[in-house]
Amino acid sequence: MTFNRRIFLGTAAATASLLAAPMVRAQGKPRVVVIGGGAGGATAARYIAKDSQGAIDVTLVEPTRTYYTCFFSNLYLGGFRDMGSLGHSYGTLAADYGINVIHDWAVGVDRDAKTVTLAGGSSLPYDRLILSPGIDFVDGAVEGWDVSAQNAMPHAYRGGSQTELLKAQVMAMPQGGTFAMVAPPNPYRCPPGPYERISMVAHTLREINPTAKILIADPKESFSKQPLFEEGWNDKYAGMIERIGPDFGGANVSVDPQAMTLTIDGDVNDVDVCNVIPAMKAGRIAEIAGITDGNWAPVNAADMSSKMDENIHVLGDAAAQGDMPKSGFSANSQAKVCANAVRGALTGSTVFPARFANTCWSLIDTDDGVKVGATYEATDEKIAKVDGFVSATGESDELRAATYQESIGWYDGIIADMFG
Amino acid sequence: MRRHLLLVAFLSAADGGFAEVGGDPERGEKVFGQCSSCHQVGQGAVDRIGPQLNHIFDRAAGAAEGFRYSAGFERAAAGGLVWTYDTLDRFIENPRTLVSNTRMSFRGISDQQDRDDVLAYLRQFSASPANIPEAAPTAAAVDHSVAPEVLAIVGDPAYGEYLSGECTSCHQASGVGGGIPSITNWPADDFVVAMHAYKDGVRAHPVMQMMAGRLSNEEIAALAAYFESIQ
C-alpha cells in the first residue's frame, strides 16, 4: 500500500476530533500554568511552548531554582554521581522557550475563576492548569515519624538536601553498624527506588564499612525487579542485607528518632541510620485544588485531564492514571500526551492519539545495571499496559555494563527533553 | 530502490563486489588481532602507528584529530572519502587499491567473511553508522527484508514529530549520543529498515523491540521522515 499523506491526516484529524474539541480563545493568547518543574511539569511546559511557537503563554511555577533529580540520586549514595551532576536550572526554558518561570509556591487554586494563588501573593489566571507536584507524605504513615524528624531519620525521597544528609549519615556510620530502611507501601514513587538504594548503600558500605549490616522493614509481599535485586545482593553483598517482609512483621513498624530505634513487630532494633520512606500521596496542591480522591488525583487517560475538572491536567507521581509506575520516565511520557492535547484544545492544532511508555534502569553494583519497561495505551478506564520486558537474572557482565551505560545515556536524554 | 532495501542485500559482483552485510563481531575481534599492532579500538584507544578506530563508521577519511596522515590519505580525504561499510570493506581488502601511497603497508584481508566479521567488530565502537543496514547484534542479519511497498510509504513528519516524543525521552534530539546512540539525520530508508528489524525481532534490544513493536508501518515512516528532517 502506498501511504497517502492526505488520507492519513484526515484520519488523524478524525481521531483528534474524538479526543478534544478545539476551544480557541476569541482574543488574546491562551494561558497555561504549570505547577511543578520536575519530569512532568518541565516537559509539559517545554513541549507546549516549543510546539505552539508563541501561540500560548506558558508559566511554570516551581519553588526551587535548581532542580535536583530524584532519579539517579541513589547513584550519588553509591558514589557514582556527584550532587552537582543531578542539579539543573530552568534558565534555558526561560531564555530559549519563552516560558515565564516563577520560583514560588502555589498555595491556592480557584477553579471557578481559573486562577492560581502564589505564596508571594500573586494570582495567575489560566485557561488550562497542569499540576505536576510530585509527592507528599501521608501523615502518621510510620508511627513515631513525621517531617520534624527527617533530619534524624531522613526520607531522602525527594532529590537534594535529604539525599546529601542520608549519604553523610552512611559515611559516618560506626564500623559494624546498622543501616535501616522502612520501605513504603504501594503505590509510591519509583517502585525499584528503595531497592536500588539498598544496593548503592551496600556498595558504599562494602568499601568503607564491610562489617556493617542493612535491615529492611518492608510492608510489601514483593517488589519491582525483586529476583534481580536479590540475585545481586546474594552475589555482591552476601550476608550484609536482611529484608523483613510482612509475614515477619515488616508492615508493623514504629521508630523512635531520638533513641534511634526501629521496632519491627515488637522487636526493638538499635540502628545507626534509619531511612524512613513513608506512604505517599499526591503533592499538596492537588488536594488544595480539590481534584484528589483519596491520596491521588484521578485522570482521564487520553489527555491526563482531571476527572473532576476538564481544565486541569495532572501528571506524574500525583496522578491516579492506571498501570504506569510512578517514575520520571512515566511523567515525561504523560507530559507529552498532555502537551499535545492542551495545545490542540487551546489552538485547534491536531491532537494525536495518546501513547505512553516507561523504562526504568537500576544499578546494583559497579557496571551492573538492570532495567524494566512497558508500553501503554489510553482506554476509557485507565492507562493500560500493552507490552513489557524485564532484564533476566544471570545476564552476562558485558550486558549489565552496557545496560548501565544505557542508563547514563537515558539520564542525559531525559534531562535534555525536560530542560532543553 | 536503495541498496538498503534488504538487510541481506548486497550489490552484485558486476557492481564492484561490495560487501555483503553481515558478520560475527566475536570472530571479528580475533580477526582484528592482525590489525592491533597498529590500530587500537574500544575504551581508552589511542593513536599508534595508525589512528584509533572508535567511531570509524561515517567518519570522513583522514579526520582522526591529532593523527598525522600520509599525503595519500590527505588527498583521499580532500576528495571526500568517507568511511562507510563499503569503503572500509574495500580498504581492508587491499588498502592501496583505495588510497594510493598510504603508509598502511598491510597486505589486506582477502576473505569476505573475515572482512565482514572484523567490520562487525569495529561497528560496535561506532555510535551511529547511518549508512549500514544493521541487525542484531551488529550487521549480522539474515532472512530479514523490508518490502518495497513499506519503504515506499511517505511518512508525515508532523505526526513523526509527535511520535518522536517516545524516542526523545532517551535519544537526544540534538544528535548528541552517549550510552544511547543518536538517531537524528538518519536517511529515512535506513531508519525504516532498522525499526522493522527491531519490530520483527531481528535486532535484539528489548526496549527498542518493545517500542517498535507497536508502531505501524505508517508510524515508522513518519518517524523516519521526522528524524531525517531535523537538524
CSV table of N, CA and C in Angstrom, one decimal, chain A residues 55-153:
chain,number,residue,atom,x,y,z
A,55,ALA,N,2.2,30.8,20.5
A,55,ALA,CA,0.8,31.0,20.4
A,55,ALA,C,0.1,30.8,21.8
A,56,ILE,N,0.9,30.2,22.7
A,56,ILE,CA,0.3,30.0,24.1
A,56,ILE,C,1.3,30.6,25.1
A,57,ASP,N,0.8,31.3,26.0
A,57,ASP,CA,1.6,31.8,27.1
A,57,ASP,C,1.8,30.7,28.2
A,58,VAL,N,3.0,30.4,28.5
A,58,VAL,CA,3.3,29.3,29.4
A,58,VAL,C,4.0,29.8,30.6
A,59,THR,N,3.4,29.6,31.8
A,59,THR,CA,4.0,29.9,33.0
A,59,THR,C,4.3,28.7,33.8
A,60,LEU,N,5.5,28.6,34.3
A,60,LEU,CA,5.9,27.4,35.1
A,60,LEU,C,6.2,27.9,36.6
A,61,VAL,N,5.5,27.3,37.5
A,61,VAL,CA,5.7,27.7,38.9
A,61,VAL,C,6.4,26.5,39.6
A,62,GLU,N,7.6,26.9,40.1
A,62,GLU,CA,8.5,25.9,40.8
A,62,GLU,C,9.3,26.6,41.9
A,63,PRO,N,9.2,26.1,43.1
A,63,PRO,CA,9.8,26.8,44.2
A,63,PRO,C,11.3,26.8,44.1
A,64,THR,N,11.9,25.8,43.6
A,64,THR,CA,13.4,25.7,43.6
A,64,THR,C,14.0,26.3,42.4
A,65,ARG,N,15.1,26.9,42.5
A,65,ARG,CA,15.8,27.5,41.4
A,65,ARG,C,16.7,26.4,40.7
A,66,THR,N,17.2,25.5,41.5
A,66,THR,CA,17.9,24.3,40.9
A,66,THR,C,17.1,23.1,41.2
A,67,TYR,N,16.8,22.3,40.2
A,67,TYR,CA,16.1,21.1,40.4
A,67,TYR,C,17.0,19.9,40.5
A,68,TYR,N,17.0,19.2,41.6
A,68,TYR,CA,17.8,18.0,41.8
A,68,TYR,C,16.9,16.8,41.5
A,69,THR,N,17.3,16.0,40.5
A,69,THR,CA,16.5,14.9,40.1
A,69,THR,C,16.5,13.9,41.3
A,70,CYS,N,15.4,13.3,41.5
A,70,CYS,CA,15.3,12.2,42.4
A,70,CYS,C,15.8,10.9,41.7
A,71,PHE,N,15.5,10.8,40.4
A,71,PHE,CA,16.1,9.7,39.7
A,71,PHE,C,17.6,9.9,39.6
A,72,PHE,N,18.3,8.9,39.8
A,72,PHE,CA,19.8,8.9,39.8
A,72,PHE,C,20.3,9.3,41.2
A,73,SER,N,19.5,9.8,42.1
A,73,SER,CA,20.0,10.2,43.4
A,73,SER,C,20.6,9.0,44.2
A,74,ASN,N,20.1,7.8,43.9
A,74,ASN,CA,20.7,6.7,44.6
A,74,ASN,C,22.2,6.5,44.1
A,75,LEU,N,22.4,6.8,42.9
A,75,LEU,CA,23.8,6.7,42.4
A,75,LEU,C,24.8,7.6,43.1
A,76,TYR,N,24.2,8.7,43.6
A,76,TYR,CA,25.0,9.6,44.4
A,76,TYR,C,25.4,8.9,45.8
A,77,LEU,N,24.4,8.2,46.3
A,77,LEU,CA,24.7,7.4,47.6
A,77,LEU,C,25.7,6.4,47.3
A,78,GLY,N,25.8,5.8,46.1
A,78,GLY,CA,26.8,4.8,45.8
A,78,GLY,C,28.1,5.3,45.4
A,79,GLY,N,28.2,6.7,45.2
A,79,GLY,CA,29.4,7.3,44.8
A,79,GLY,C,29.6,7.3,43.3
A,80,PHE,N,28.6,7.0,42.6
A,80,PHE,CA,28.7,7.0,41.1
A,80,PHE,C,28.3,8.4,40.5
A,81,ARG,N,27.7,9.3,41.2
A,81,ARG,CA,27.4,10.6,40.7
A,81,ARG,C,27.8,11.6,41.8
A,82,ASP,N,28.1,12.8,41.4
A,82,ASP,CA,28.2,13.9,42.5
A,82,ASP,C,26.8,14.7,42.4
A,83,MET,N,26.6,15.4,43.5
A,83,MET,CA,25.3,16.0,43.6
A,83,MET,C,25.2,17.1,42.5
A,84,GLY,N,26.2,17.7,42.2
A,84,GLY,CA,26.2,18.8,41.1
A,84,GLY,C,25.7,18.3,39.8
A,85,SER,N,26.0,17.0,39.5
A,85,SER,CA,25.5,16.5,38.2
A,85,SER,C,24.0,16.2,38.2
A,86,LEU,N,23.4,16.2,39.4
A,86,LEU,CA,22.0,16.0,39.4
A,86,LEU,C,21.1,17.2,39.4
A,87,GLY,N,21.8,18.4,39.5
A,87,GLY,CA,21.1,19.7,39.6
A,87,GLY,C,21.0,20.4,38.2
A,88,HIS,N,19.8,20.9,38.0
A,88,HIS,CA,19.6,21.5,36.7
A,88,HIS,C,18.8,22.8,36.9
A,89,SER,N,19.1,23.8,36.1
A,89,SER,CA,18.4,25.1,36.2
A,89,SER,C,17.3,25.2,35.2
A,90,TYR,N,16.5,26.2,35.3
A,90,TYR,CA,15.4,26.5,34.4
A,90,TYR,C,15.7,27.6,33.4
A,91,GLY,N,17.0,28.0,33.4
A,91,GLY,CA,17.4,29.1,32.6
A,91,GLY,C,17.1,28.9,31.1
A,92,THR,N,17.3,27.7,30.5
A,92,THR,CA,17.1,27.5,29.1
A,92,THR,C,15.6,27.6,28.8
A,93,LEU,N,14.7,27.1,29.7
A,93,LEU,CA,13.3,27.1,29.5
A,93,LEU,C,12.8,28.6,29.4
A,94,ALA,N,13.4,29.4,30.2
A,94,ALA,CA,13.0,30.8,30.2
A,94,ALA,C,13.6,31.5,28.9
A,95,ALA,N,14.9,31.3,28.7
A,95,ALA,CA,15.6,32.1,27.7
A,95,ALA,C,15.3,31.6,26.3
A,96,ASP,N,15.2,30.3,26.1
A,96,ASP,CA,15.1,29.8,24.7
A,96,ASP,C,13.7,29.4,24.3
A,97,TYR,N,12.8,29.2,25.3
A,97,TYR,CA,11.4,28.8,25.0
A,97,TYR,C,10.4,29.8,25.4
A,98,GLY,N,10.9,30.9,26.1
A,98,GLY,CA,9.9,32.0,26.4
A,98,GLY,C,9.0,31.6,27.6
A,99,ILE,N,9.3,30.6,28.3
A,99,ILE,CA,8.5,30.2,29.4
A,99,ILE,C,8.7,31.2,30.6
A,100,ASN,N,7.6,31.6,31.2
A,100,ASN,CA,7.7,32.5,32.4
A,100,ASN,C,7.9,31.6,33.6
A,101,VAL,N,9.1,31.5,34.1
A,101,VAL,CA,9.4,30.7,35.2
A,101,VAL,C,9.4,31.5,36.5
A,102,ILE,N,8.5,31.1,37.4
A,102,ILE,CA,8.3,31.8,38.6
A,102,ILE,C,8.7,30.8,39.8
A,103,HIS,N,9.6,31.3,40.6
A,103,HIS,CA,10.1,30.5,41.7
A,103,HIS,C,9.3,30.9,42.9
A,104,ASP,N,8.2,30.2,43.2
A,104,ASP,CA,7.3,30.5,44.3
A,104,ASP,C,6.5,29.2,44.5
A,105,TRP,N,5.8,29.2,45.6
A,105,TRP,CA,4.9,28.1,46.0
A,105,TRP,C,3.5,28.4,45.5
A,106,ALA,N,2.8,27.5,44.9
A,106,ALA,CA,1.4,27.6,44.6
A,106,ALA,C,0.7,27.2,45.9
A,107,VAL,N,-0.2,28.1,46.4
A,107,VAL,CA,-0.9,27.8,47.6
A,107,VAL,C,-2.4,27.7,47.5
A,108,GLY,N,-2.9,28.1,46.3
A,108,GLY,CA,-4.4,28.1,46.1
A,108,GLY,C,-4.7,27.9,44.6
A,109,VAL,N,-5.9,27.3,44.4
A,109,VAL,CA,-6.4,27.2,43.1
A,109,VAL,C,-7.9,27.5,43.2
A,110,ASP,N,-8.3,28.5,42.4
A,110,ASP,CA,-9.7,28.9,42.3
A,110,ASP,C,-10.2,28.3,41.0
A,111,ARG,N,-10.9,27.2,41.0
A,111,ARG,CA,-11.3,26.6,39.8
A,111,ARG,C,-12.4,27.3,39.1
A,112,ASP,N,-13.2,28.0,39.8
A,112,ASP,CA,-14.3,28.8,39.1
A,112,ASP,C,-13.7,30.0,38.4
A,113,ALA,N,-12.8,30.7,39.1
A,113,ALA,CA,-12.2,31.9,38.5
A,113,ALA,C,-11.0,31.5,37.6
A,114,LYS,N,-10.6,30.3,37.7
A,114,LYS,CA,-9.4,29.8,36.9
A,114,LYS,C,-8.2,30.6,37.2
A,115,THR,N,-7.9,30.7,38.5
A,115,THR,CA,-6.6,31.4,38.9
A,115,THR,C,-5.9,30.5,39.9
A,116,VAL,N,-4.6,30.7,39.9
A,116,VAL,CA,-3.7,30.1,40.9
A,116,VAL,C,-3.1,31.2,41.8
A,117,THR,N,-3.1,31.0,43.1
A,117,THR,CA,-2.6,31.9,44.0
A,117,THR,C,-1.2,31.4,44.5
A,118,LEU,N,-0.2,32.4,44.5
A,118,LEU,CA,1.1,32.0,44.9
A,118,LEU,C,1.4,32.5,46.3
A,119,ALA,N,2.3,31.9,47.0
A,119,ALA,CA,2.6,32.2,48.4
A,119,ALA,C,3.1,33.7,48.5
A,120,GLY,N,3.7,34.2,47.4
A,120,GLY,CA,4.1,35.6,47.4
A,120,GLY,C,3.0,36.6,47.2
A,121,GLY,N,1.7,36.1,47.0
A,121,GLY,CA,0.6,36.9,46.9
A,121,GLY,C,0.1,37.1,45.5
A,122,SER,N,0.8,36.7,44.5
A,122,SER,CA,0.4,36.9,43.1
A,122,SER,C,-0.7,35.9,42.8
A,123,SER,N,-1.5,36.3,41.7
A,123,SER,CA,-2.6,35.5,41.2
A,123,SER,C,-2.3,35.3,39.7
A,124,LEU,N,-2.3,34.0,39.3
A,124,LEU,CA,-2.1,33.7,37.9
A,124,LEU,C,-3.3,33.2,37.2
A,125,PRO,N,-3.9,33.9,36.2
A,125,PRO,CA,-5.0,33.3,35.5
A,125,PRO,C,-4.6,32.2,34.6
A,126,TYR,N,-5.4,31.3,34.3
A,126,TYR,CA,-5.1,30.2,33.4
A,126,TYR,C,-6.3,29.8,32.6
A,127,ASP,N,-6.1,29.3,31.4
A,127,ASP,CA,-7.1,28.6,30.6
A,127,ASP,C,-7.0,27.1,30.9
A,128,ARG,N,-5.8,26.6,30.9
A,128,ARG,CA,-5.5,25.3,31.4
A,128,ARG,C,-4.5,25.3,32.5
A,129,LEU,N,-4.7,24.4,33.5
A,129,LEU,CA,-3.8,24.3,34.6
A,129,LEU,C,-3.2,22.9,34.6
A,130,ILE,N,-1.9,22.8,34.6
A,130,ILE,CA,-1.3,21.5,34.7
A,130,ILE,C,-0.6,21.3,36.0
A,131,LEU,N,-1.0,20.3,36.7
A,131,LEU,CA,-0.4,20.1,38.0
A,131,LEU,C,0.6,18.9,38.0
A,132,SER,N,1.8,19.1,38.3
A,132,SER,CA,2.8,18.0,38.4
A,132,SER,C,3.6,18.2,39.7
A,133,PRO,N,2.9,18.1,40.8
A,133,PRO,CA,3.6,18.4,42.1
A,133,PRO,C,4.4,17.3,42.7
A,134,GLY,N,4.4,16.2,42.1
A,134,GLY,CA,5.1,15.1,42.7
A,134,GLY,C,4.4,14.5,44.0
A,135,ILE,N,5.2,14.2,45.0
A,135,ILE,CA,4.6,13.5,46.1
A,135,ILE,C,4.7,14.4,47.4
A,136,ASP,N,3.8,14.0,48.3
A,136,ASP,CA,4.0,14.4,49.7
A,136,ASP,C,3.8,13.1,50.5
A,137,PHE,N,4.0,13.2,51.8
A,137,PHE,CA,3.9,12.0,52.6
A,137,PHE,C,2.6,12.0,53.4
A,138,VAL,N,2.1,10.8,53.6
A,138,VAL,CA,0.9,10.6,54.4
A,138,VAL,C,1.2,10.7,55.9
A,139,ASP,N,0.5,11.7,56.5
A,139,ASP,CA,0.8,11.9,58.0
A,139,ASP,C,0.5,10.6,58.8
A,140,GLY,N,1.4,10.3,59.7
A,140,GLY,CA,1.2,9.1,60.5
A,140,GLY,C,1.4,7.8,59.9
A,141,ALA,N,2.0,7.8,58.7
A,141,ALA,CA,2.2,6.5,58.0
A,141,ALA,C,3.1,5.6,58.7
A,142,VAL,N,4.1,6.2,59.3
A,142,VAL,CA,5.1,5.4,60.1
A,142,VAL,C,5.0,5.9,61.6
A,143,GLU,N,4.6,5.1,62.5
A,143,GLU,CA,4.5,5.5,63.9
A,143,GLU,C,5.8,6.1,64.4
A,144,GLY,N,5.7,7.3,65.0
A,144,GLY,CA,6.9,7.9,65.5
A,144,GLY,C,7.7,8.8,64.6
A,145,TRP,N,7.2,8.8,63.3
A,145,TRP,CA,7.9,9.7,62.3
A,145,TRP,C,7.0,10.7,61.8
A,146,ASP,N,7.5,11.9,61.7
A,146,ASP,CA,6.9,13.0,60.8
A,146,ASP,C,8.1,13.8,60.3
A,147,VAL,N,7.7,14.8,59.5
A,147,VAL,CA,8.8,15.6,58.8
A,147,VAL,C,9.7,16.3,59.8
A,148,SER,N,9.2,16.5,61.0
A,148,SER,CA,10.1,17.2,62.0
A,148,SER,C,11.2,16.3,62.4
A,149,ALA,N,11.1,15.0,62.1
A,149,ALA,CA,12.2,14.1,62.4
A,149,ALA,C,13.0,13.7,61.3
A,150,GLN,N,12.8,14.4,60.1
A,150,GLN,CA,13.5,14.0,58.9
A,150,GLN,C,15.0,14.3,58.9
A,151,ASN,N,15.4,15.1,59.9
A,151,ASN,CA,16.9,15.3,60.0
A,151,ASN,C,17.6,14.1,60.7
A,152,ALA,N,16.8,13.5,61.7
A,152,ALA,CA,17.4,12.4,62.4
A,152,ALA,C,17.2,11.1,61.5
A,153,MET,N,16.0,11.0,60.9
A,153,MET,CA,15.7,9.8,60.1
A,153,MET,C,15.2,10.3,58.7
